[in-house]
mmCIF file of C-alpha atoms in Angstrom:
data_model
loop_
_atom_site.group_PDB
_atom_site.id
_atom_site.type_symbol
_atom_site.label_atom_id
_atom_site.label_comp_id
_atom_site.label_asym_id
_atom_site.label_seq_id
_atom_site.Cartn_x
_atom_site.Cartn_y
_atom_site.Cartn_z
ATOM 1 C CA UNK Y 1 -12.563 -57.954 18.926
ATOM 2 C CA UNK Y 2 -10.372 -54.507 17.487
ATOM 3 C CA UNK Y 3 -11.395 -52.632 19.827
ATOM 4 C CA UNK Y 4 -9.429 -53.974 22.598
ATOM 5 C CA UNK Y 5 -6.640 -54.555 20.787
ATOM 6 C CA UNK Y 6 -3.390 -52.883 20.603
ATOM 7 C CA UNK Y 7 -4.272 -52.235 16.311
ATOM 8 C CA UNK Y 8 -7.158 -50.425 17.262
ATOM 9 C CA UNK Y 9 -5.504 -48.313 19.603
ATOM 10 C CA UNK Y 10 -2.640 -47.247 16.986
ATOM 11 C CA UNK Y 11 -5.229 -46.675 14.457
ATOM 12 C CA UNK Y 12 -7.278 -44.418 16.915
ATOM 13 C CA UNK Y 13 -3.870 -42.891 18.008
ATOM 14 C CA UNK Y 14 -3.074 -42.756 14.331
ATOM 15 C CA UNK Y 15 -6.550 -40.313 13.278
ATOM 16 C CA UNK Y 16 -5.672 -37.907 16.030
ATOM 17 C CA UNK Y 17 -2.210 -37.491 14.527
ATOM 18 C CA UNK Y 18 -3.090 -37.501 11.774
ATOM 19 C CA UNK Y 19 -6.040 -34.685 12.772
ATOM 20 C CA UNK Y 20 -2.983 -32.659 14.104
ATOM 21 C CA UNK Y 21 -0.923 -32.894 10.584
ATOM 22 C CA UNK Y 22 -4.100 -31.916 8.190
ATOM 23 C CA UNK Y 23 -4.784 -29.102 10.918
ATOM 24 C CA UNK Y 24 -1.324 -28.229 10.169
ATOM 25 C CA UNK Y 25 -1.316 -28.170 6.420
ATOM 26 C CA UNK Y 26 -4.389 -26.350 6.991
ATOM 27 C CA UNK Y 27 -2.851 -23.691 8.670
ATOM 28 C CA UNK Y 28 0.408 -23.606 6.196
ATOM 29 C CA UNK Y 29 -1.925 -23.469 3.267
ATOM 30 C CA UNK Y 30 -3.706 -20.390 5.009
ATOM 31 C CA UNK Y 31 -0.662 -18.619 5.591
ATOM 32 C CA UNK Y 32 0.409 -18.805 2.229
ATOM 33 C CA UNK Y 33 -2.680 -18.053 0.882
ATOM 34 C CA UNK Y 34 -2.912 -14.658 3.354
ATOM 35 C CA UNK Y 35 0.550 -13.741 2.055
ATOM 36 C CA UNK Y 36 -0.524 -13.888 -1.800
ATOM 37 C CA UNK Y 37 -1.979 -10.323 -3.053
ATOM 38 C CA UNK Y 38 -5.727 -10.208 -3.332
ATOM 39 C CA UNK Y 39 -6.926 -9.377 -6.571
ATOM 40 C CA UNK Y 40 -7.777 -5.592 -7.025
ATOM 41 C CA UNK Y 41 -8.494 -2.943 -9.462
ATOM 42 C CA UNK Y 42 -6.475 -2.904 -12.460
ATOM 43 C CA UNK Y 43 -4.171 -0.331 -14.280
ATOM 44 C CA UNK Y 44 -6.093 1.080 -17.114
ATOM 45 C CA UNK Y 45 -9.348 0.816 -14.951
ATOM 46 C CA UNK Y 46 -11.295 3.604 -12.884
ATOM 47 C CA UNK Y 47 -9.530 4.168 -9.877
ATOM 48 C CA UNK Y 48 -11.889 3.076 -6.689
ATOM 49 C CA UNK Y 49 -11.899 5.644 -3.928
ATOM 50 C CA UNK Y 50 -8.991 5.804 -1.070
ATOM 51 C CA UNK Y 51 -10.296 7.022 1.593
ATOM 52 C CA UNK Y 52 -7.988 8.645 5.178
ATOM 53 C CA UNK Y 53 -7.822 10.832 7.638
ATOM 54 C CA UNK Y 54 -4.811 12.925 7.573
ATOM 55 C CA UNK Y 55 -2.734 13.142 11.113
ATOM 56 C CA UNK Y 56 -4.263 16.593 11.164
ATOM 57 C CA UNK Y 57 -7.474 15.493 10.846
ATOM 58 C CA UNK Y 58 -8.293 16.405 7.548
ATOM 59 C CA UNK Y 59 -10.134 13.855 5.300
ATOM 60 C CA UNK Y 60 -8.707 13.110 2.278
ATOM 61 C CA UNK Y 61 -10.767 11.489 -0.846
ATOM 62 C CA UNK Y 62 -9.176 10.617 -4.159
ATOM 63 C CA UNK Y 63 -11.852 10.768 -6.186
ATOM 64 C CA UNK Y 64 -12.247 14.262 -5.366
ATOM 65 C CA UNK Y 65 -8.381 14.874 -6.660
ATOM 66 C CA UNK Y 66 -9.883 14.357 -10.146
ATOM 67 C CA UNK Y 67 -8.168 16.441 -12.091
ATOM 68 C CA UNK Y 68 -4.917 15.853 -10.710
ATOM 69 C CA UNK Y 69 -2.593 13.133 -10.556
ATOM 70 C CA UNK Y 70 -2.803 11.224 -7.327
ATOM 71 C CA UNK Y 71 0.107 8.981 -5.723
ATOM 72 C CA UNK Y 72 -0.330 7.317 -2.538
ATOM 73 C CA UNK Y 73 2.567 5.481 -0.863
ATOM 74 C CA UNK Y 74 2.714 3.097 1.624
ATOM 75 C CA UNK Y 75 5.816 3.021 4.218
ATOM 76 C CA UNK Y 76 6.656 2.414 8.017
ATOM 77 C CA UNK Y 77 8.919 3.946 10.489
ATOM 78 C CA UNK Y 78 10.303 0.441 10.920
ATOM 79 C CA UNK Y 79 10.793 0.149 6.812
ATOM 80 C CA UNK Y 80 14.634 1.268 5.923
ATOM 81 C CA UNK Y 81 13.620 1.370 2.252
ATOM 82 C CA UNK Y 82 10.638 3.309 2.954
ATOM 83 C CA UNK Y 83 12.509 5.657 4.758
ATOM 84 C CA UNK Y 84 15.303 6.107 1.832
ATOM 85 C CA UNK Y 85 12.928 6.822 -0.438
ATOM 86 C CA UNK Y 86 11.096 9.535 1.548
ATOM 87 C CA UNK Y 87 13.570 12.356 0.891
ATOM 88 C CA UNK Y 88 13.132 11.891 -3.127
ATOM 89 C CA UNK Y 89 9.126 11.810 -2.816
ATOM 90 C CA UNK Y 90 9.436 15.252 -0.649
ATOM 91 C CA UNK Y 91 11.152 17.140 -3.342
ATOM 92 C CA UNK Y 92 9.743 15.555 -6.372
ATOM 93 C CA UNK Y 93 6.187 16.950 -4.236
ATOM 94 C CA UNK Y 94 7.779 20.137 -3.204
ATOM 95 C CA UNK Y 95 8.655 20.896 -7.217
ATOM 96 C CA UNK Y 96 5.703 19.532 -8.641
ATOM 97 C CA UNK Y 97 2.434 20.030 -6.383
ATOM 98 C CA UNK Y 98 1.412 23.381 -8.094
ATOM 99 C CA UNK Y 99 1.593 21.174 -11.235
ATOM 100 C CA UNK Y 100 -1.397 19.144 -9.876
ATOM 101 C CA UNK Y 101 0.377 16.543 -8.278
ATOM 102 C CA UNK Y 102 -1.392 15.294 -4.966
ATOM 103 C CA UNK Y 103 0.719 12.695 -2.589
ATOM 104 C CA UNK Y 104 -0.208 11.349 0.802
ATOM 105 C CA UNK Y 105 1.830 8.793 2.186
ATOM 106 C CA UNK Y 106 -0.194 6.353 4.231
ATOM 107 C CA UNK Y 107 1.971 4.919 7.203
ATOM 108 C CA UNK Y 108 1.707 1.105 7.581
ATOM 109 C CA UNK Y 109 2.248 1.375 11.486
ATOM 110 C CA UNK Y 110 0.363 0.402 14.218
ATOM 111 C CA UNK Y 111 -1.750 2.766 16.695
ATOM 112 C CA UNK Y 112 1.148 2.497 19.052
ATOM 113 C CA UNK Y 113 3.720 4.523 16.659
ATOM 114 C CA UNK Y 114 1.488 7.077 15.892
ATOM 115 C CA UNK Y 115 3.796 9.833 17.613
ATOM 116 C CA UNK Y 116 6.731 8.135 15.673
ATOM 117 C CA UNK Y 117 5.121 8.597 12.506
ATOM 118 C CA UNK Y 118 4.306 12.270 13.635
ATOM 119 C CA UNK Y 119 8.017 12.822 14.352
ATOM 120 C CA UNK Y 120 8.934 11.666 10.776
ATOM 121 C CA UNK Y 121 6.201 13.187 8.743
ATOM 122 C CA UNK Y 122 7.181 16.773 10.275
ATOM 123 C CA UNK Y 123 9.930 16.644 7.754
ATOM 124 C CA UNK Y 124 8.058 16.394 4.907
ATOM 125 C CA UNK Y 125 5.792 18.592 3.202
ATOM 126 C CA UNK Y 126 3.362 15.896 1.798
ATOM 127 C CA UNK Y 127 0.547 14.693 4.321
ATOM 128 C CA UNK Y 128 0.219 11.570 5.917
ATOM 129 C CA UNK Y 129 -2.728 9.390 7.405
ATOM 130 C CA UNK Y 130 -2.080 6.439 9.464
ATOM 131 C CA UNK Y 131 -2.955 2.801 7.149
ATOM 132 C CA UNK Y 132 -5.648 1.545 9.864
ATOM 133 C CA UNK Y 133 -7.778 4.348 9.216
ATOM 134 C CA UNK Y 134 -7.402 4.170 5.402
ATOM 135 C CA UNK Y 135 -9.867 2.439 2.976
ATOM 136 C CA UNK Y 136 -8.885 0.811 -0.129
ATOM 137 C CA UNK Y 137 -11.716 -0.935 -1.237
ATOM 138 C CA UNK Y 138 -11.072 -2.590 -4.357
ATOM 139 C CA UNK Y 139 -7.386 -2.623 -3.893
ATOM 140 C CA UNK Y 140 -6.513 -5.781 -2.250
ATOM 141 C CA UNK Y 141 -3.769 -5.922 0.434
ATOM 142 C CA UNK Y 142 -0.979 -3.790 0.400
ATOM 143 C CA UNK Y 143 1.642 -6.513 1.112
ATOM 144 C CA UNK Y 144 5.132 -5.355 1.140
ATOM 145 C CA UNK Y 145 6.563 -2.541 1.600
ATOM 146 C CA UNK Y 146 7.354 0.235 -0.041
ATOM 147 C CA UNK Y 147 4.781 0.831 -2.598
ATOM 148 C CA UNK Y 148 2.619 3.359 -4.699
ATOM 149 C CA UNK Y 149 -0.355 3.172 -5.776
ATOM 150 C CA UNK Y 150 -0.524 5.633 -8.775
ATOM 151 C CA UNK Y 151 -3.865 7.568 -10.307
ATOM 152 C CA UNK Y 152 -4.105 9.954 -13.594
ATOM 153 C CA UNK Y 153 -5.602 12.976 -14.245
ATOM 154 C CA UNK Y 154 -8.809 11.378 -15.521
ATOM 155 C CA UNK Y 155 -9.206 9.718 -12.288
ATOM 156 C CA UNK Y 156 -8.016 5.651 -14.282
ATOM 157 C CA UNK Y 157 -5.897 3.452 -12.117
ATOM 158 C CA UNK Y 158 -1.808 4.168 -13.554
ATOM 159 C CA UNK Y 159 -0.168 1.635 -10.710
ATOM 160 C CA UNK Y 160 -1.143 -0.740 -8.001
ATOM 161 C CA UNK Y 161 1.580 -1.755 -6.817
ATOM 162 C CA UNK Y 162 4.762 0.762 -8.013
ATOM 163 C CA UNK Y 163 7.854 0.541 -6.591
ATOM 164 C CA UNK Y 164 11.466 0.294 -7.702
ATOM 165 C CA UNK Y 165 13.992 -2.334 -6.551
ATOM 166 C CA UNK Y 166 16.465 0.169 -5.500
ATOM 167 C CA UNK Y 167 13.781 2.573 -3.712
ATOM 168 C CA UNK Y 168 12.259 5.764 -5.556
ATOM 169 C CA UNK Y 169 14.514 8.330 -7.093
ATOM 170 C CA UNK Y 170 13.697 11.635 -8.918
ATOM 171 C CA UNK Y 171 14.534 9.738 -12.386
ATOM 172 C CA UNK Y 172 12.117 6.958 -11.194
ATOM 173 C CA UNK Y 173 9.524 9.535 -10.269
ATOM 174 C CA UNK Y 174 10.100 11.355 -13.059
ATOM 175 C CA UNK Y 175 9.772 8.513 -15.371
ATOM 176 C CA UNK Y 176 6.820 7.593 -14.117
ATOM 177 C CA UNK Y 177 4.918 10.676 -13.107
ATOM 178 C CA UNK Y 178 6.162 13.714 -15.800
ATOM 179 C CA UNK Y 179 3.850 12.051 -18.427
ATOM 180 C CA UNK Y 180 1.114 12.296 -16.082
ATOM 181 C CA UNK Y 181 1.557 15.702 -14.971
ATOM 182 C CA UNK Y 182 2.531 17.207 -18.758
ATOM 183 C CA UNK Y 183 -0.943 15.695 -19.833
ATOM 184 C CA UNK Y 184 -3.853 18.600 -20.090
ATOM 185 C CA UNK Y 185 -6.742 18.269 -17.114
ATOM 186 C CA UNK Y 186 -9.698 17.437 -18.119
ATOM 187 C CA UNK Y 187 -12.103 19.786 -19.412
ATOM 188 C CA UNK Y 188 -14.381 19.802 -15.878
ATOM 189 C CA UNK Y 189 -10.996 20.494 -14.020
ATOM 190 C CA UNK Y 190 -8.878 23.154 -16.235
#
């Protein structure tokens, strides 16, 4: 006798709405949930690998930058803060690679940009790799932008997610990486 009737038909009009809204909490909820860091290694811990390929080729491995203190930064062309910063992390590097200190900056662009990101890094004297070609297992998602990811002498996880509000400066660096660089190698590296 329902199914005929005009009841019946809201309530079967009413599921498929109703299908639509879940779908679309669904989807919100997903979103969210993508935008949320994933958990990843922690300061204090044994740093897991990065792994890239340098825009000249070259591989680069951080495990096999033990002895030396290890920052890799994550920017894009189309990042203004990124881009600030850049000039501070090029002399900081320029002053203190024969110290031991190792930076690659990993660029966050897509495949499309690579000649952009070629243009850029020709300034600097620090390498860069392009993020899709980088591995960060154990990490999580790099999700915003700038940021460091910072690893000791002794190869143990400083920073996963370094950055300063107002961009990197040399006091910032210094802050943050003298300590590092002042402390002895360890005895496999000296």
């Amino acid at each position: 006798m329902l199914q005929g009737s005009g009841w019946a038909q809201q309530v079967r009009h009413g599921a498929r709405a109703g299908g639509a809204a879940v779908r679309r909490i669904l989807a919100a909820v997903c979103l969210v949930a993508c935008a949320l860091p994933v958990c990843g290694a922690a300061p204090g811990q044994a740093a897991p690998p990065i792994r890239a390929t340098l825009l000249d080729g070259t591989p680069f491995d951080s495990s096999a930058a033990r002895g030396k203190v290890v920052v890799v930064n994550f920017w894009a062309t189309w990042c203004a803060p990124c881009r600030a910063e850049m000039p501070a992390l090029d002399t900081y590097y320029r002053k203190h690679r024969d110290d031991g200190l190792v930076l690659v900056a990993v660029s966050m662009d897509d495949a499309a940009s690579v000649e952009k990101v070629r243009a850029l890094a020709a300034h600097y004297a620090f390498p860069v790799a392009m993020g899709m070609g980088t591995r960060l297992p154990g990490y999580g998602r790099v999700w915003h932008l700038p940021m460091s990811i910072v690893i000791d002498r002794d190869g143990v996880l400083r920073e996963t997610d370094w950055f300063a509000e107002d961009g990197l400066d040399a006091m910032a660096l210094e802050r943050e990486l003298g300590p590092l660089l002042r402390a002895p190698a360890p005895p496999a590296h000296r």
